[in-house]
Tab-separated table of C-alpha atoms in Angstrom:
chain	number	residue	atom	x	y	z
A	40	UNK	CA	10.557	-23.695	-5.490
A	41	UNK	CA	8.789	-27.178	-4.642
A	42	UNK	CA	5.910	-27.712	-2.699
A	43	UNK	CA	6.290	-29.752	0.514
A	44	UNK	CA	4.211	-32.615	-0.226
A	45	UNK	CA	1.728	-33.791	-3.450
A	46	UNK	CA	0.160	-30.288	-4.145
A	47	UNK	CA	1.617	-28.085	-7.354
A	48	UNK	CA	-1.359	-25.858	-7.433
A	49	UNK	CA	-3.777	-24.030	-5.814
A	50	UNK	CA	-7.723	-23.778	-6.449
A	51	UNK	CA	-8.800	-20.248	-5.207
A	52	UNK	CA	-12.270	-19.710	-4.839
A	53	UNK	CA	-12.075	-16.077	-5.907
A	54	UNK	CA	-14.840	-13.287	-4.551
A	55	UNK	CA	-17.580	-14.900	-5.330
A	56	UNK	CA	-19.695	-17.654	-6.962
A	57	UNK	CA	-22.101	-15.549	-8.611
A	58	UNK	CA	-21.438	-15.092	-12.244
A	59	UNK	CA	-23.026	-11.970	-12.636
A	60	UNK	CA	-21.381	-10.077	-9.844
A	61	UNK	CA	-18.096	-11.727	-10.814
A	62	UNK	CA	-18.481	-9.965	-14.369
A	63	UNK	CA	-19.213	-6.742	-12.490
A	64	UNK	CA	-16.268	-6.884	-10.456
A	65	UNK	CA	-13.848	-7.782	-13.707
A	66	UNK	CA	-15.016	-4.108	-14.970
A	67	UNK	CA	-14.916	-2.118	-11.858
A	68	UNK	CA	-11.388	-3.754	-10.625
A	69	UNK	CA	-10.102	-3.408	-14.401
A	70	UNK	CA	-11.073	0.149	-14.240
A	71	UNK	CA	-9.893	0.821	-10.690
A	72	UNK	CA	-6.289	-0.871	-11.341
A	73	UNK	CA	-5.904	1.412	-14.458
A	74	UNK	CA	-7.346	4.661	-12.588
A	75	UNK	CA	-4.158	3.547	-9.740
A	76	UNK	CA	-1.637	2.916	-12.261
A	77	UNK	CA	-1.890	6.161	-14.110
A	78	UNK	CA	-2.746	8.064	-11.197
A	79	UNK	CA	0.411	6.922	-9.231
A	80	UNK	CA	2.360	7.217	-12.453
A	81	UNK	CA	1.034	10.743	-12.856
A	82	UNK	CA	2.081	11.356	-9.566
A	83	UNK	CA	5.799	9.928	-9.819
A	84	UNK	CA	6.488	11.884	-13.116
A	85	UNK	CA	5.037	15.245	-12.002
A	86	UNK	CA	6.941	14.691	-9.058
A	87	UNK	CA	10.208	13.897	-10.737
A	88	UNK	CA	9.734	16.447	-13.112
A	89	UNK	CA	9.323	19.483	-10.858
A	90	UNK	CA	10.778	21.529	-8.248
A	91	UNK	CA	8.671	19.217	-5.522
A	92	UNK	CA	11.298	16.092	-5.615
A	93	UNK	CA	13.532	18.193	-3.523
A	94	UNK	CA	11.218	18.772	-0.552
A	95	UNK	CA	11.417	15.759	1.157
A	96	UNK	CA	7.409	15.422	1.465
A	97	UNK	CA	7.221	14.563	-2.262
A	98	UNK	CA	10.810	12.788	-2.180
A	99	UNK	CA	8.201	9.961	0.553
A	100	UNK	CA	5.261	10.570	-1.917
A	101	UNK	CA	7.250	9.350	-4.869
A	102	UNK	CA	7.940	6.340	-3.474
A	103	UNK	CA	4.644	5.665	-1.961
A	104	UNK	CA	3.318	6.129	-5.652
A	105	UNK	CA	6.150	3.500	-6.803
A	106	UNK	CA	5.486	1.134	-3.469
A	107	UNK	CA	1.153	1.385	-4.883
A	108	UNK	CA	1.878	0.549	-8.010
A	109	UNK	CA	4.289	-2.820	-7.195
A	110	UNK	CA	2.046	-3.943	-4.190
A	111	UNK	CA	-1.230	-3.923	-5.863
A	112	UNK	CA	0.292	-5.252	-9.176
A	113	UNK	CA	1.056	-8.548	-7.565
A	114	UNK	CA	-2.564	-9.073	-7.276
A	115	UNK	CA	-4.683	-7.251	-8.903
A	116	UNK	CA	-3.895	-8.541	-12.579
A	117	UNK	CA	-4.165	-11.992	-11.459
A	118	UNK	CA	-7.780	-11.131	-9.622
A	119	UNK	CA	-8.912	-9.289	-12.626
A	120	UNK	CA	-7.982	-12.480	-14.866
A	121	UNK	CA	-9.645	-14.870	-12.484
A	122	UNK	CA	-12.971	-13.209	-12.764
A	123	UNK	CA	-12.640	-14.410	-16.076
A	124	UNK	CA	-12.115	-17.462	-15.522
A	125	UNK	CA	-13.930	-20.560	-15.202
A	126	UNK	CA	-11.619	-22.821	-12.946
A	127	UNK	CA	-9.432	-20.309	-11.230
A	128	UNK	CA	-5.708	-21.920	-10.464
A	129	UNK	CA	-2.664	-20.672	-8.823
A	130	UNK	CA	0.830	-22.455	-9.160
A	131	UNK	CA	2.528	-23.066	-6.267
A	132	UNK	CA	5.706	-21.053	-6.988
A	133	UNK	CA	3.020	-18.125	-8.093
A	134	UNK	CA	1.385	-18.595	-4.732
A	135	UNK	CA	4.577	-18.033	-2.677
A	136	UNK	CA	6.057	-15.181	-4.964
A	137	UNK	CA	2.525	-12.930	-3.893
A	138	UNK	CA	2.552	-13.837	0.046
A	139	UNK	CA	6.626	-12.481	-0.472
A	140	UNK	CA	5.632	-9.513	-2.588
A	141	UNK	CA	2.421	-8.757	-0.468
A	142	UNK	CA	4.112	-8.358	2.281
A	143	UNK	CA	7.186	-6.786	1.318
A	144	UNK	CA	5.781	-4.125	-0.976
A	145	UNK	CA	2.891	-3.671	1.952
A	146	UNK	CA	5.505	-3.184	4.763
A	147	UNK	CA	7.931	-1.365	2.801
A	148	UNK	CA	4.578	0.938	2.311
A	149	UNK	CA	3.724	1.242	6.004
A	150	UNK	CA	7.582	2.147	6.609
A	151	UNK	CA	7.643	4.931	4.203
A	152	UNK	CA	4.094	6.195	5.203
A	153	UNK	CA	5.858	6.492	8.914
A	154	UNK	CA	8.535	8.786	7.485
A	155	UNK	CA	5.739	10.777	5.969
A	156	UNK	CA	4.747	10.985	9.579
A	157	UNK	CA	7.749	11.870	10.669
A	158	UNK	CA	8.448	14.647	8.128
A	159	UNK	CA	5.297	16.192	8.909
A	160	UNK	CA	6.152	16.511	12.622
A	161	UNK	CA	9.308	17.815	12.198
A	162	UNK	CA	7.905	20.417	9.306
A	163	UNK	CA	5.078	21.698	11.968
A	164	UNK	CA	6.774	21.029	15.108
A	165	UNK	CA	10.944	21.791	14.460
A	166	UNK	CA	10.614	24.262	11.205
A	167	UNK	CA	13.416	26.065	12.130
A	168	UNK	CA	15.714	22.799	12.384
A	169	UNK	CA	13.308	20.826	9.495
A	170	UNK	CA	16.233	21.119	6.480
A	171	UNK	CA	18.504	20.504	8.543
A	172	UNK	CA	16.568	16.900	10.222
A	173	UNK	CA	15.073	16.102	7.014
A	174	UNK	CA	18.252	16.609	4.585
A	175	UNK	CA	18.202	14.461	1.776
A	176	UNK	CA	21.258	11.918	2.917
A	177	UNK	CA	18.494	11.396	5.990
A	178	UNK	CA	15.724	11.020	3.575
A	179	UNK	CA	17.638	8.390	1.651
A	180	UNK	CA	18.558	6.730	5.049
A	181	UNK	CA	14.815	6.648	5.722
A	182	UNK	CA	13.998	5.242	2.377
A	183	UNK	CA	16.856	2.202	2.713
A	184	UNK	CA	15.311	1.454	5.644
A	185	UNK	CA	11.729	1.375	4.949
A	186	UNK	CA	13.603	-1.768	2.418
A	187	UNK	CA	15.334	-3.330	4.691
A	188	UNK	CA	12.305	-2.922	7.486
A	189	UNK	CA	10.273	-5.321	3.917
A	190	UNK	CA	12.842	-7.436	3.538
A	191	UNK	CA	12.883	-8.133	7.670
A	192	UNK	CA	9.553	-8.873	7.654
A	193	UNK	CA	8.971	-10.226	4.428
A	194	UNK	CA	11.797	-13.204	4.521
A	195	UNK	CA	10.169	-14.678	7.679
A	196	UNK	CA	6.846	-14.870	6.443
A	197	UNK	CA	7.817	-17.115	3.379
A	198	UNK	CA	10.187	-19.029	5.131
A	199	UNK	CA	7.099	-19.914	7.389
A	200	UNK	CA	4.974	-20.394	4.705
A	201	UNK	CA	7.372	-22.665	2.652
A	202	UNK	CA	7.657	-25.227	5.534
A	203	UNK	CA	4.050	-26.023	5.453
A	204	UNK	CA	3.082	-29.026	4.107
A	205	UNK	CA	0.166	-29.304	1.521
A	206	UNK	CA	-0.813	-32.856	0.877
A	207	UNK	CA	-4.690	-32.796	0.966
A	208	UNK	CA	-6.800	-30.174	-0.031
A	209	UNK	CA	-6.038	-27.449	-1.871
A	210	UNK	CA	-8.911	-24.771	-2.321
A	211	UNK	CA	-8.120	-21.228	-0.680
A	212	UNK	CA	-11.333	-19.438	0.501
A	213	UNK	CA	-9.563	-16.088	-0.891
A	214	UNK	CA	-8.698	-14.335	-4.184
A	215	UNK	CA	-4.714	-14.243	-3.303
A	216	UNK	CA	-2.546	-16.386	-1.300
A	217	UNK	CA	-1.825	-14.847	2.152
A	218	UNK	CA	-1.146	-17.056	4.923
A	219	UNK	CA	-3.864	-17.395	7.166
A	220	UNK	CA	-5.749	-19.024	4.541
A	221	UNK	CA	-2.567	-21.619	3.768
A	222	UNK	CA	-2.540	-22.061	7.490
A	223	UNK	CA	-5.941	-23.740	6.796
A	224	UNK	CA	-5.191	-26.123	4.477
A	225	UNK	CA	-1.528	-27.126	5.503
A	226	UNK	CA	-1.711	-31.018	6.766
A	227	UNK	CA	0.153	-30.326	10.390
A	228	UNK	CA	-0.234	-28.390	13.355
A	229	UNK	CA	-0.107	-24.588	12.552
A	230	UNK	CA	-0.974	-22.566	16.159
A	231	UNK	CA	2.571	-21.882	16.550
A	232	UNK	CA	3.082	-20.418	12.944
A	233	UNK	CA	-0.143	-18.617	13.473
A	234	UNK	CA	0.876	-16.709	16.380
A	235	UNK	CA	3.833	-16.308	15.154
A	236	UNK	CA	2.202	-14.266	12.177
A	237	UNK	CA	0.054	-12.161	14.461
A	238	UNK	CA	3.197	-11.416	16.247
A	239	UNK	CA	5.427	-10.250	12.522
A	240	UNK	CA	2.543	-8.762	11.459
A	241	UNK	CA	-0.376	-7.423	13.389
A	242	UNK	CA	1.315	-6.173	16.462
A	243	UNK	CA	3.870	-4.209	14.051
A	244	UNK	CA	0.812	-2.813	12.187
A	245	UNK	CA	-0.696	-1.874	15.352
A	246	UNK	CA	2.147	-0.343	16.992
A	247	UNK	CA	3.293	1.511	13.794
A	248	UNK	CA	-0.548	2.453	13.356
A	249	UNK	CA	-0.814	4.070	17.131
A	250	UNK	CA	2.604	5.656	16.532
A	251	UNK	CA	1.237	7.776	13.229
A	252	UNK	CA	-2.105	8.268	15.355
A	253	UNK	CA	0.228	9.831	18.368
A	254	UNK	CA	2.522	12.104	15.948
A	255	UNK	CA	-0.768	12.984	14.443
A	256	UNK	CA	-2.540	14.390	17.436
A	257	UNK	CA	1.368	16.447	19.039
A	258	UNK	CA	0.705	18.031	15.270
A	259	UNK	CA	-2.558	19.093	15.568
A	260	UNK	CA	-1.621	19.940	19.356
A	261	UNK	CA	1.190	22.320	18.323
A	262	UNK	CA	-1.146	23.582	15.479
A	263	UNK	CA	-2.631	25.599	17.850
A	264	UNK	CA	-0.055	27.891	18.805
A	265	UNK	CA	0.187	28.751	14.335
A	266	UNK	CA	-1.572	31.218	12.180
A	267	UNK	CA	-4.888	30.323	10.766
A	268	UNK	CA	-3.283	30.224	7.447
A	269	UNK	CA	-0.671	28.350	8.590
A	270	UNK	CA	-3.071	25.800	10.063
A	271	UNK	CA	-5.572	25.443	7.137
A	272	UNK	CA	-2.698	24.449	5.361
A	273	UNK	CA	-0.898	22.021	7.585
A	274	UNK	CA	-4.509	20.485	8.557
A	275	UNK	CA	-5.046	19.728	4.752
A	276	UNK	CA	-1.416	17.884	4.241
A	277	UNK	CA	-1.701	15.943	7.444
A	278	UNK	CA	-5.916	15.624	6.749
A	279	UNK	CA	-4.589	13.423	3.437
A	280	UNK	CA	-1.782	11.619	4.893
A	281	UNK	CA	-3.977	10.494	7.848
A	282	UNK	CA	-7.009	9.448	5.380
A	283	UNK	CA	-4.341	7.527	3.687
A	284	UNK	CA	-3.348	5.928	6.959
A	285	UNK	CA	-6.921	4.857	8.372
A	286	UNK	CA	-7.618	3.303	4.534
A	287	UNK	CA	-4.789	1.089	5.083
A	288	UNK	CA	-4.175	0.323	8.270
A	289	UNK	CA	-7.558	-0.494	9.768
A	290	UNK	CA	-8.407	-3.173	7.373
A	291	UNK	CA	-4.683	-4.299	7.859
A	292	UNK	CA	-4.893	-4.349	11.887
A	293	UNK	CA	-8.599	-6.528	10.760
A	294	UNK	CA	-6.736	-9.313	9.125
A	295	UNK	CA	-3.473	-9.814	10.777
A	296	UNK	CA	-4.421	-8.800	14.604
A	297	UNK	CA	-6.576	-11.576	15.441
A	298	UNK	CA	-6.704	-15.715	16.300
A	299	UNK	CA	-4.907	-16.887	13.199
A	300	UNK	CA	-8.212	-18.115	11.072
A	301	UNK	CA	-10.347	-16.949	8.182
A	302	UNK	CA	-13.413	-15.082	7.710
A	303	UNK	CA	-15.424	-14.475	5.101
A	304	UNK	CA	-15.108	-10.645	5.395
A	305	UNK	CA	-11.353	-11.094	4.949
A	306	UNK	CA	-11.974	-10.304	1.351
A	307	UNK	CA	-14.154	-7.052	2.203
A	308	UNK	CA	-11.164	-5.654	4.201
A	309	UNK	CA	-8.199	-7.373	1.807
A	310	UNK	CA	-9.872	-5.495	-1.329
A	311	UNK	CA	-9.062	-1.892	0.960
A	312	UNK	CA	-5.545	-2.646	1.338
A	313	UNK	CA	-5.051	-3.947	-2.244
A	314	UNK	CA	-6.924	-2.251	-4.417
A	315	UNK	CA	-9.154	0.839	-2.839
A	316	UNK	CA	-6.457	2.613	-0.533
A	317	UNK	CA	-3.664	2.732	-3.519
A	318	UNK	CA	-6.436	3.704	-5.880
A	319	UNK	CA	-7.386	6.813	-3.722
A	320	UNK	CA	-4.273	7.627	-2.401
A	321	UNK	CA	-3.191	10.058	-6.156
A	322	UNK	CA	-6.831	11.913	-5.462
A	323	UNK	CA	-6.395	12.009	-1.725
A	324	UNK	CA	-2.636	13.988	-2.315
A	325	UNK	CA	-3.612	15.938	-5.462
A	326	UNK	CA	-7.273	16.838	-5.013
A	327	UNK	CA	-6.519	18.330	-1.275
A	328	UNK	CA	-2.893	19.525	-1.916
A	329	UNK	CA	-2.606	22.997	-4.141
A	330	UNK	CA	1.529	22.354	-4.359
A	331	UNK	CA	0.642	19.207	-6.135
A	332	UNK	CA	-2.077	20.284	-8.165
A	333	UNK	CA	-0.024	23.265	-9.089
A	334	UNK	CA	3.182	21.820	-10.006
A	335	UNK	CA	1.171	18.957	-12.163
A	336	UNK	CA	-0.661	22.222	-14.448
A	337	UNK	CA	2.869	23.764	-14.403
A	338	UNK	CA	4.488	20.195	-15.595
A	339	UNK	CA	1.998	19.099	-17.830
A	340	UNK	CA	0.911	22.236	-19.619
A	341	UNK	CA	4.595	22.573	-20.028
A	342	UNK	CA	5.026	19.088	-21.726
A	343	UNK	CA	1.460	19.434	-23.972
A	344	UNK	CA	2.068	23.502	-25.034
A	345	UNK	CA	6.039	22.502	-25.627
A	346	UNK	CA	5.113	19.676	-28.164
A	347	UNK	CA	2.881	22.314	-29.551
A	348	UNK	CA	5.317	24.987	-30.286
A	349	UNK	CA	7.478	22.520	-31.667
A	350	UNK	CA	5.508	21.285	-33.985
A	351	UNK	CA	4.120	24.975	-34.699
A	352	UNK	CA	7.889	25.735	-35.671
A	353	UNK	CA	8.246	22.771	-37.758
């Protein structure tokens, strides 16, 4: 992967020039990336290891877990390293590998957060027909195509990106590579690749955002015709899935849905969509969800009590 023109690397200018806050951030991103590694992969095995990987819910919520962990970990490492750092470099090839992965792993994560929607809808609205709708051969069907929706979005944005020419500066005003800031330092015209990036991604995150905002208010709509039980507990599945959507989507529909330039809150909003929305998103479906929290003690316990007995017996 070569660079079109004289530039190998990037300079990024990271979150901020301040060495004291940058020292700050190394230990509370450091501590955040850990807290959403082993909270996803707490998630994923508890998950995999109970009854709940059959109910198509926790099937999506499985690979949500797997989609946090990959998206954030093309970023977050290198972030937490650069804080470090004195002179904070990117390679080129580096620099196109995490606008690819950002965006694949991120739509890929917006795809499979729409099937979440969609699950939900036909759980509340269709229960009599829901196993039959939401079979597993559909839910892999959904899955694949929550892929192949990445990879369609995905493929364009690097090929865009690896026609631009670099052969002047090259500091990025950001703490990853995303476009809009390589839009600003590519030598030639970029309006046309700009729109065209508002077009592949904002518009698709706002359309798929108002979509999950529509199935969310027919749910609560048909809610009302349920039993109170039966609405407490529907309210507090679709209350986390919808806090999970607003974390990521509003920042998201901030950065791509706009004139393609930079701002210098584009960091503020990137860090949601990065970091802080996969972080919370093991608390926001285990502290609200008694399946979850119940099938993690049941998992757990019987992991920690069997090693127990075993070694009791030896």
């Amino acid at each position: 992967m070569e660079a079109k023109g004289n530039v190998t690397q990037f300079i990024l200018f990271g979150l901020s020039y301040n060495q004291n806050i940058q020292i700050f951030c190394f230990f509370l991103f450091l501590l955040c990336y850990i807290c959403l590694i082993l909270g996803n992969l707490l998630i994923l095995i508890s998950i995999h290891c109970s009854h709940l990987f059959h109910q198509p819910m926790y099937y999506f919520l499985s690979h949500l877990s797997s989609m946090d962990i990959y998206y954030t970990s093309s970023v977050t490492p290198k972030l937490i390293a650069d804080l470090l750092a004195e002179k904070k470099t990117i390679s080129y090839g580096y620099c196109m590998f995490q606008v690819f992965s950002m965006h694949f792993f991120g739509s890929i994560e917006v795809f499979i957060l729409t099937a979440m929607a969609l699950d939900r809808y036909f759980a509340i609205c269709k229960p009599l027909h829901y196993m039959v709708i939401m079979s597993r051969k559909k839910c892999n069907l959904l899955v694949l195509a929550a892929w192949a929706g990445g990879a369609a979005h995905s493929l364009p944005q690097l090929s865009m990106t690896l026609k631009l020419p670099f052969c002047g500066p090259n500091e990025i005003d950001h703490y990853f590579c995303d476009i809009f800031p390589l839009l600003k330092i590519a030598c030639t015209d970029t309006y046309k690749t700009g729109v065209l990036v508002v077009l592949n991604s904002g518009i698709i995150v706002l359309v798929i955002f108002v979509i999950l905002f529509v199935s969310y208010a027919v749910i609560l709509w048909t809610l009302r015709t349920h039993s109170a039980e039966g609405r407490r507990k529907a309210l507090s599945t679709c209350g986390s899935h919808f806090t999970v959507v607003v974390l990521f989507f509003i920042p998201a529909i901030f950065s791509y849905l706009r004139p393609p330039t930079t701002y210098p809150e584009d960091k503020v909003f990137a860090l949601f969509y990065t970091i802080i929305a996969p972080m919370f998103n093991p608390l926001i479906y285990t502290l609200r969800n008694t399946e979850m929290k119940n099938a993690m003690r049941k998992v757990w316990c019987q992991k920690i009590w069997g090693k127990g007995n075993v070694k009791h017996m030896g």
